[in-house]
PDB file of C-alpha atoms in Angstrom:
ATOM      1  CA  UNK A   1      16.643  21.182  -7.811  1.00 43.00           C
ATOM      2  CA  UNK A   2      12.623  21.303  -8.853  1.00 50.00           C
ATOM      3  CA  UNK A   3      11.267  20.738 -11.969  1.00 52.00           C
ATOM      4  CA  UNK A   4      11.637  23.072 -14.562  1.00 51.00           C
ATOM      5  CA  UNK A   5       8.713  24.737 -15.982  1.00 51.00           C
ATOM      6  CA  UNK A   6       7.373  22.818 -19.374  1.00 51.00           C
ATOM      7  CA  UNK A   7       8.957  24.284 -22.078  1.00 51.00           C
ATOM      8  CA  UNK A   8       7.950  24.555 -25.549  1.00 54.00           C
ATOM      9  CA  UNK A   9       9.178  21.609 -26.682  1.00 59.00           C
ATOM     10  CA  UNK A  10       7.827  18.328 -27.746  1.00 83.00           C
ATOM     11  CA  UNK A  11       4.357  18.403 -25.850  1.00 90.00           C
ATOM     12  CA  UNK A  12       2.447  15.126 -25.303  1.00 92.00           C
ATOM     13  CA  UNK A  13      -1.710  16.333 -24.462  1.00 94.00           C
ATOM     14  CA  UNK A  14      -4.933  14.748 -23.880  1.00 95.00           C
ATOM     15  CA  UNK A  15      -7.961  16.866 -23.149  1.00 95.00           C
ATOM     16  CA  UNK A  16     -11.625  15.834 -22.619  1.00 96.00           C
ATOM     17  CA  UNK A  17     -14.702  18.104 -21.931  1.00 97.00           C
ATOM     18  CA  UNK A  18     -16.465  16.931 -18.553  1.00 97.00           C
ATOM     19  CA  UNK A  19     -19.594  17.894 -17.576  1.00 98.00           C
ATOM     20  CA  UNK A  20     -19.939  18.995 -14.232  1.00 97.00           C
ATOM     21  CA  UNK A  21     -22.971  17.685 -13.026  1.00 98.00           C
ATOM     22  CA  UNK A  22     -21.723  14.404 -14.415  1.00 98.00           C
ATOM     23  CA  UNK A  23     -18.033  14.619 -13.660  1.00 98.00           C
ATOM     24  CA  UNK A  24     -15.371  12.408 -15.451  1.00 97.00           C
ATOM     25  CA  UNK A  25     -12.034  11.872 -15.915  1.00 97.00           C
ATOM     26  CA  UNK A  26      -9.020  12.805 -18.564  1.00 97.00           C
ATOM     27  CA  UNK A  27      -5.824  10.144 -19.104  1.00 97.00           C
ATOM     28  CA  UNK A  28      -2.566  10.423 -20.552  1.00 96.00           C
ATOM     29  CA  UNK A  29      -0.948   7.422 -21.609  1.00 96.00           C
ATOM     30  CA  UNK A  30       1.773   6.124 -23.923  1.00 94.00           C
ATOM     31  CA  UNK A  31       5.957   5.722 -24.376  1.00 93.00           C
ATOM     32  CA  UNK A  32       8.484   7.191 -26.301  1.00 92.00           C
ATOM     33  CA  UNK A  33      12.529   7.105 -26.091  1.00 89.00           C
ATOM     34  CA  UNK A  34      14.546   9.747 -24.625  1.00 85.00           C
ATOM     35  CA  UNK A  35      17.344  11.289 -25.929  1.00 81.00           C
ATOM     36  CA  UNK A  36      19.406   8.669 -23.805  1.00 80.00           C
ATOM     37  CA  UNK A  37      17.634   6.064 -25.911  1.00 86.00           C
ATOM     38  CA  UNK A  38      15.579   4.782 -22.408  1.00 86.00           C
ATOM     39  CA  UNK A  39      12.144   4.223 -22.603  1.00 92.00           C
ATOM     40  CA  UNK A  40       9.884   6.246 -20.942  1.00 91.00           C
ATOM     41  CA  UNK A  41       6.498   5.126 -20.125  1.00 93.00           C
ATOM     42  CA  UNK A  42       3.953   7.350 -18.491  1.00 94.00           C
ATOM     43  CA  UNK A  43       0.200   6.579 -17.475  1.00 95.00           C
ATOM     44  CA  UNK A  44      -1.365   9.713 -15.652  1.00 94.00           C
ATOM     45  CA  UNK A  45      -4.937  10.713 -15.059  1.00 96.00           C
ATOM     46  CA  UNK A  46      -7.481  13.328 -13.311  1.00 96.00           C
ATOM     47  CA  UNK A  47     -10.768  11.852 -12.191  1.00 97.00           C
ATOM     48  CA  UNK A  48     -13.145  14.505 -10.977  1.00 98.00           C
ATOM     49  CA  UNK A  49     -17.070  13.063  -8.955  1.00 97.00           C
ATOM     50  CA  UNK A  50     -20.205  14.565 -10.230  1.00 98.00           C
ATOM     51  CA  UNK A  51     -20.371  18.542  -8.991  1.00 97.00           C
ATOM     52  CA  UNK A  52     -16.194  18.577  -8.347  1.00 97.00           C
ATOM     53  CA  UNK A  53     -16.303  21.305 -11.153  1.00 97.00           C
ATOM     54  CA  UNK A  54     -17.534  24.681 -10.835  1.00 97.00           C
ATOM     55  CA  UNK A  55     -18.779  24.732 -14.768  1.00 97.00           C
ATOM     56  CA  UNK A  56     -18.528  22.486 -17.913  1.00 98.00           C
ATOM     57  CA  UNK A  57     -14.681  22.217 -18.613  1.00 96.00           C
ATOM     58  CA  UNK A  58     -12.469  21.131 -21.195  1.00 97.00           C
ATOM     59  CA  UNK A  59      -9.716  19.829 -19.016  1.00 97.00           C
ATOM     60  CA  UNK A  60      -6.089  18.549 -20.162  1.00 96.00           C
ATOM     61  CA  UNK A  61      -2.943  16.987 -19.375  1.00 95.00           C
ATOM     62  CA  UNK A  62       0.413  17.748 -21.061  1.00 94.00           C
ATOM     63  CA  UNK A  63       3.551  16.789 -20.462  1.00 93.00           C
ATOM     64  CA  UNK A  64       6.949  17.626 -22.537  1.00 91.00           C
ATOM     65  CA  UNK A  65       9.202  15.052 -23.809  1.00 87.00           C
ATOM     66  CA  UNK A  66      12.329  17.150 -24.021  1.00 86.00           C
ATOM     67  CA  UNK A  67      12.352  17.670 -20.225  1.00 85.00           C
ATOM     68  CA  UNK A  68       9.608  15.002 -18.505  1.00 86.00           C
ATOM     69  CA  UNK A  69      12.535  11.701 -17.930  1.00 84.00           C
ATOM     70  CA  UNK A  70      14.742  14.465 -15.742  1.00 81.00           C
ATOM     71  CA  UNK A  71      11.548  16.245 -13.728  1.00 81.00           C
ATOM     72  CA  UNK A  72       8.052  13.928 -14.569  1.00 84.00           C
ATOM     73  CA  UNK A  73       6.560  17.477 -14.568  1.00 86.00           C
ATOM     74  CA  UNK A  74       3.034  17.514 -15.568  1.00 90.00           C
ATOM     75  CA  UNK A  75       0.907  20.437 -16.122  1.00 90.00           C
ATOM     76  CA  UNK A  76      -3.360  20.567 -15.553  1.00 92.00           C
ATOM     77  CA  UNK A  77      -5.629  23.279 -17.171  1.00 93.00           C
ATOM     78  CA  UNK A  78      -7.061  25.170 -17.335  1.00 94.00           C
ATOM     79  CA  UNK A  79      -4.335  26.220 -14.853  1.00 86.00           C
ATOM     80  CA  UNK A  80      -5.936  27.703 -11.941  1.00 84.00           C
ATOM     81  CA  UNK A  81      -9.272  26.332 -12.186  1.00 93.00           C
ATOM     82  CA  UNK A  82     -10.193  25.155  -8.151  1.00 94.00           C
ATOM     83  CA  UNK A  83     -13.013  22.723  -7.632  1.00 96.00           C
ATOM     84  CA  UNK A  84     -15.937  22.325  -5.797  1.00 97.00           C
ATOM     85  CA  UNK A  85     -14.756  19.376  -4.520  1.00 96.00           C
ATOM     86  CA  UNK A  86     -10.908  17.383  -4.855  1.00 94.00           C
ATOM     87  CA  UNK A  87     -10.340  15.784  -7.994  1.00 95.00           C
ATOM     88  CA  UNK A  88      -8.188  12.848  -7.940  1.00 94.00           C
ATOM     89  CA  UNK A  89      -4.435  12.900  -9.298  1.00 92.00           C
ATOM     90  CA  UNK A  90      -2.511   9.958 -10.385  1.00 92.00           C
ATOM     91  CA  UNK A  91       0.822   9.772 -11.816  1.00 90.00           C
ATOM     92  CA  UNK A  92       2.964   7.161 -12.654  1.00 90.00           C
ATOM     93  CA  UNK A  93       6.373   6.898 -14.766  1.00 90.00           C
ATOM     94  CA  UNK A  94       8.812   4.423 -15.341  1.00 89.00           C
ATOM     95  CA  UNK A  95      12.584   5.161 -16.710  1.00 85.00           C
ATOM     96  CA  UNK A  96      12.481   8.803 -15.545  1.00 83.00           C
ATOM     97  CA  UNK A  97      15.956   9.877 -14.687  1.00 78.00           C
ATOM     98  CA  UNK A  98      15.024  11.374 -10.992  1.00 74.00           C
ATOM     99  CA  UNK A  99      14.104   7.761  -9.998  1.00 67.00           C
ATOM    100  CA  UNK A 100      17.397   6.036 -11.018  1.00 64.00           C
ATOM    101  CA  UNK A 101      19.806   8.064  -8.568  1.00 62.00           C
ATOM    102  CA  UNK A 102      18.152   6.847  -5.214  1.00 57.00           C
ATOM    103  CA  UNK A 103      17.300  10.552  -4.381  1.00 62.00           C
ATOM    104  CA  UNK A 104      14.759  10.981  -2.113  1.00 69.00           C
ATOM    105  CA  UNK A 105      11.901  12.777  -3.872  1.00 75.00           C
ATOM    106  CA  UNK A 106       8.870  14.971  -2.981  1.00 77.00           C
ATOM    107  CA  UNK A 107       5.890  16.141  -4.883  1.00 81.00           C
ATOM    108  CA  UNK A 108       5.612  19.626  -5.832  1.00 82.00           C
ATOM    109  CA  UNK A 109       3.490  22.144  -7.419  1.00 84.00           C
ATOM    110  CA  UNK A 110       4.082  25.431  -9.045  1.00 82.00           C
ATOM    111  CA  UNK A 111       2.246  28.156  -7.274  1.00 82.00           C
ATOM    112  CA  UNK A 112       2.688  31.671  -8.079  1.00 82.00           C
ATOM    113  CA  UNK A 113       5.893  30.527 -10.103  1.00 83.00           C
ATOM    114  CA  UNK A 114       7.821  29.083  -7.347  1.00 84.00           C
ATOM    115  CA  UNK A 115       7.878  25.511  -6.477  1.00 83.00           C
ATOM    116  CA  UNK A 116       6.156  24.166  -3.078  1.00 84.00           C
ATOM    117  CA  UNK A 117       6.136  20.697  -1.359  1.00 84.00           C
ATOM    118  CA  UNK A 118       2.565  19.465  -1.739  1.00 84.00           C
ATOM    119  CA  UNK A 119       1.050  19.578   1.605  1.00 85.00           C
ATOM    120  CA  UNK A 120       0.718  16.212   3.107  1.00 82.00           C
ATOM    121  CA  UNK A 121      -3.038  16.352   3.407  1.00 86.00           C
ATOM    122  CA  UNK A 122      -3.647  16.074  -0.145  1.00 86.00           C
ATOM    123  CA  UNK A 123      -2.000  12.514  -0.942  1.00 78.00           C
ATOM    124  CA  UNK A 124       0.803  10.410  -0.866  1.00 72.00           C
ATOM    125  CA  UNK A 125       3.687   9.748  -3.395  1.00 70.00           C
ATOM    126  CA  UNK A 126       6.487   6.815  -3.641  1.00 66.00           C
ATOM    127  CA  UNK A 127       9.268   6.472  -5.647  1.00 67.00           C
ATOM    128  CA  UNK A 128      11.783   3.317  -6.269  1.00 63.00           C
ATOM    129  CA  UNK A 129      15.475   3.241  -7.702  1.00 58.00           C
ATOM    130  CA  UNK A 130      14.202   1.509 -10.602  1.00 70.00           C
ATOM    131  CA  UNK A 131      12.977   4.534 -12.548  1.00 76.00           C
ATOM    132  CA  UNK A 132       9.268   4.783 -11.487  1.00 83.00           C
ATOM    133  CA  UNK A 133       7.313   7.210  -9.928  1.00 83.00           C
ATOM    134  CA  UNK A 134       4.075   6.999  -8.294  1.00 84.00           C
ATOM    135  CA  UNK A 135       1.711   9.982  -6.650  1.00 84.00           C
ATOM    136  CA  UNK A 136      -1.796  10.057  -5.770  1.00 86.00           C
ATOM    137  CA  UNK A 137      -3.600  12.951  -4.380  1.00 89.00           C
ATOM    138  CA  UNK A 138      -7.029  14.990  -3.937  1.00 92.00           C
ATOM    139  CA  UNK A 139      -6.111  18.191  -4.932  1.00 91.00           C
ATOM    140  CA  UNK A 140      -7.740  21.371  -4.784  1.00 92.00           C
ATOM    141  CA  UNK A 141      -7.262  23.553  -8.119  1.00 91.00           C
ATOM    142  CA  UNK A 142      -4.958  22.798 -11.053  1.00 89.00           C
ATOM    143  CA  UNK A 143      -1.127  23.752 -11.535  1.00 85.00           C
ATOM    144  CA  UNK A 144       1.778  22.417 -13.032  1.00 86.00           C
ATOM    145  CA  UNK A 145       2.803  19.151 -10.148  1.00 86.00           C
ATOM    146  CA  UNK A 146       6.590  17.140 -10.827  1.00 83.00           C
ATOM    147  CA  UNK A 147       8.801  15.576  -8.407  1.00 80.00           C
ATOM    148  CA  UNK A 148      12.084  17.023  -7.411  1.00 75.00           C
ATOM    149  CA  UNK A 149      15.089  16.182  -4.916  1.00 65.00           C
ATOM    150  CA  UNK A 150      15.317  17.200  -1.177  1.00 55.00           C
ATOM    151  CA  UNK A 151      18.327  18.398   0.199  1.00 53.00           C
ATOM    152  CA  UNK A 152      18.193  17.580   3.563  1.00 46.00           C
TER     153      UNK A 152
END
């Protein structure tokens, strides 16, 4: 299965204006209680070196707490923004259902409304069956990123 696109549910967003020549970062971090009572912890960031962005931009990170525990999908905006130099993406989540069942997961990105496996040259990810997912990647543009089960 693949992550579902962000719904218009209960969205959690962080945003920050980044001056292109200076670089900078945006972080979204916190906890909430899922519908099944499990505590979900999320900590994610996007970092830009000086000159990585083509222009000054307000950058945002968004999750939907109605679906996050099932797919760990994260949206970055402005959608489709292409960088001069890759940005560093960091995602950590604990208590998410997708990692509890010890299923092999892949980091995916939404490309033309189709979930695709993230190229291995972009970075790495790991999971454990304690309910945690971890990802680090050098991404060339913004999209929606999430974890999906791989069927062998």
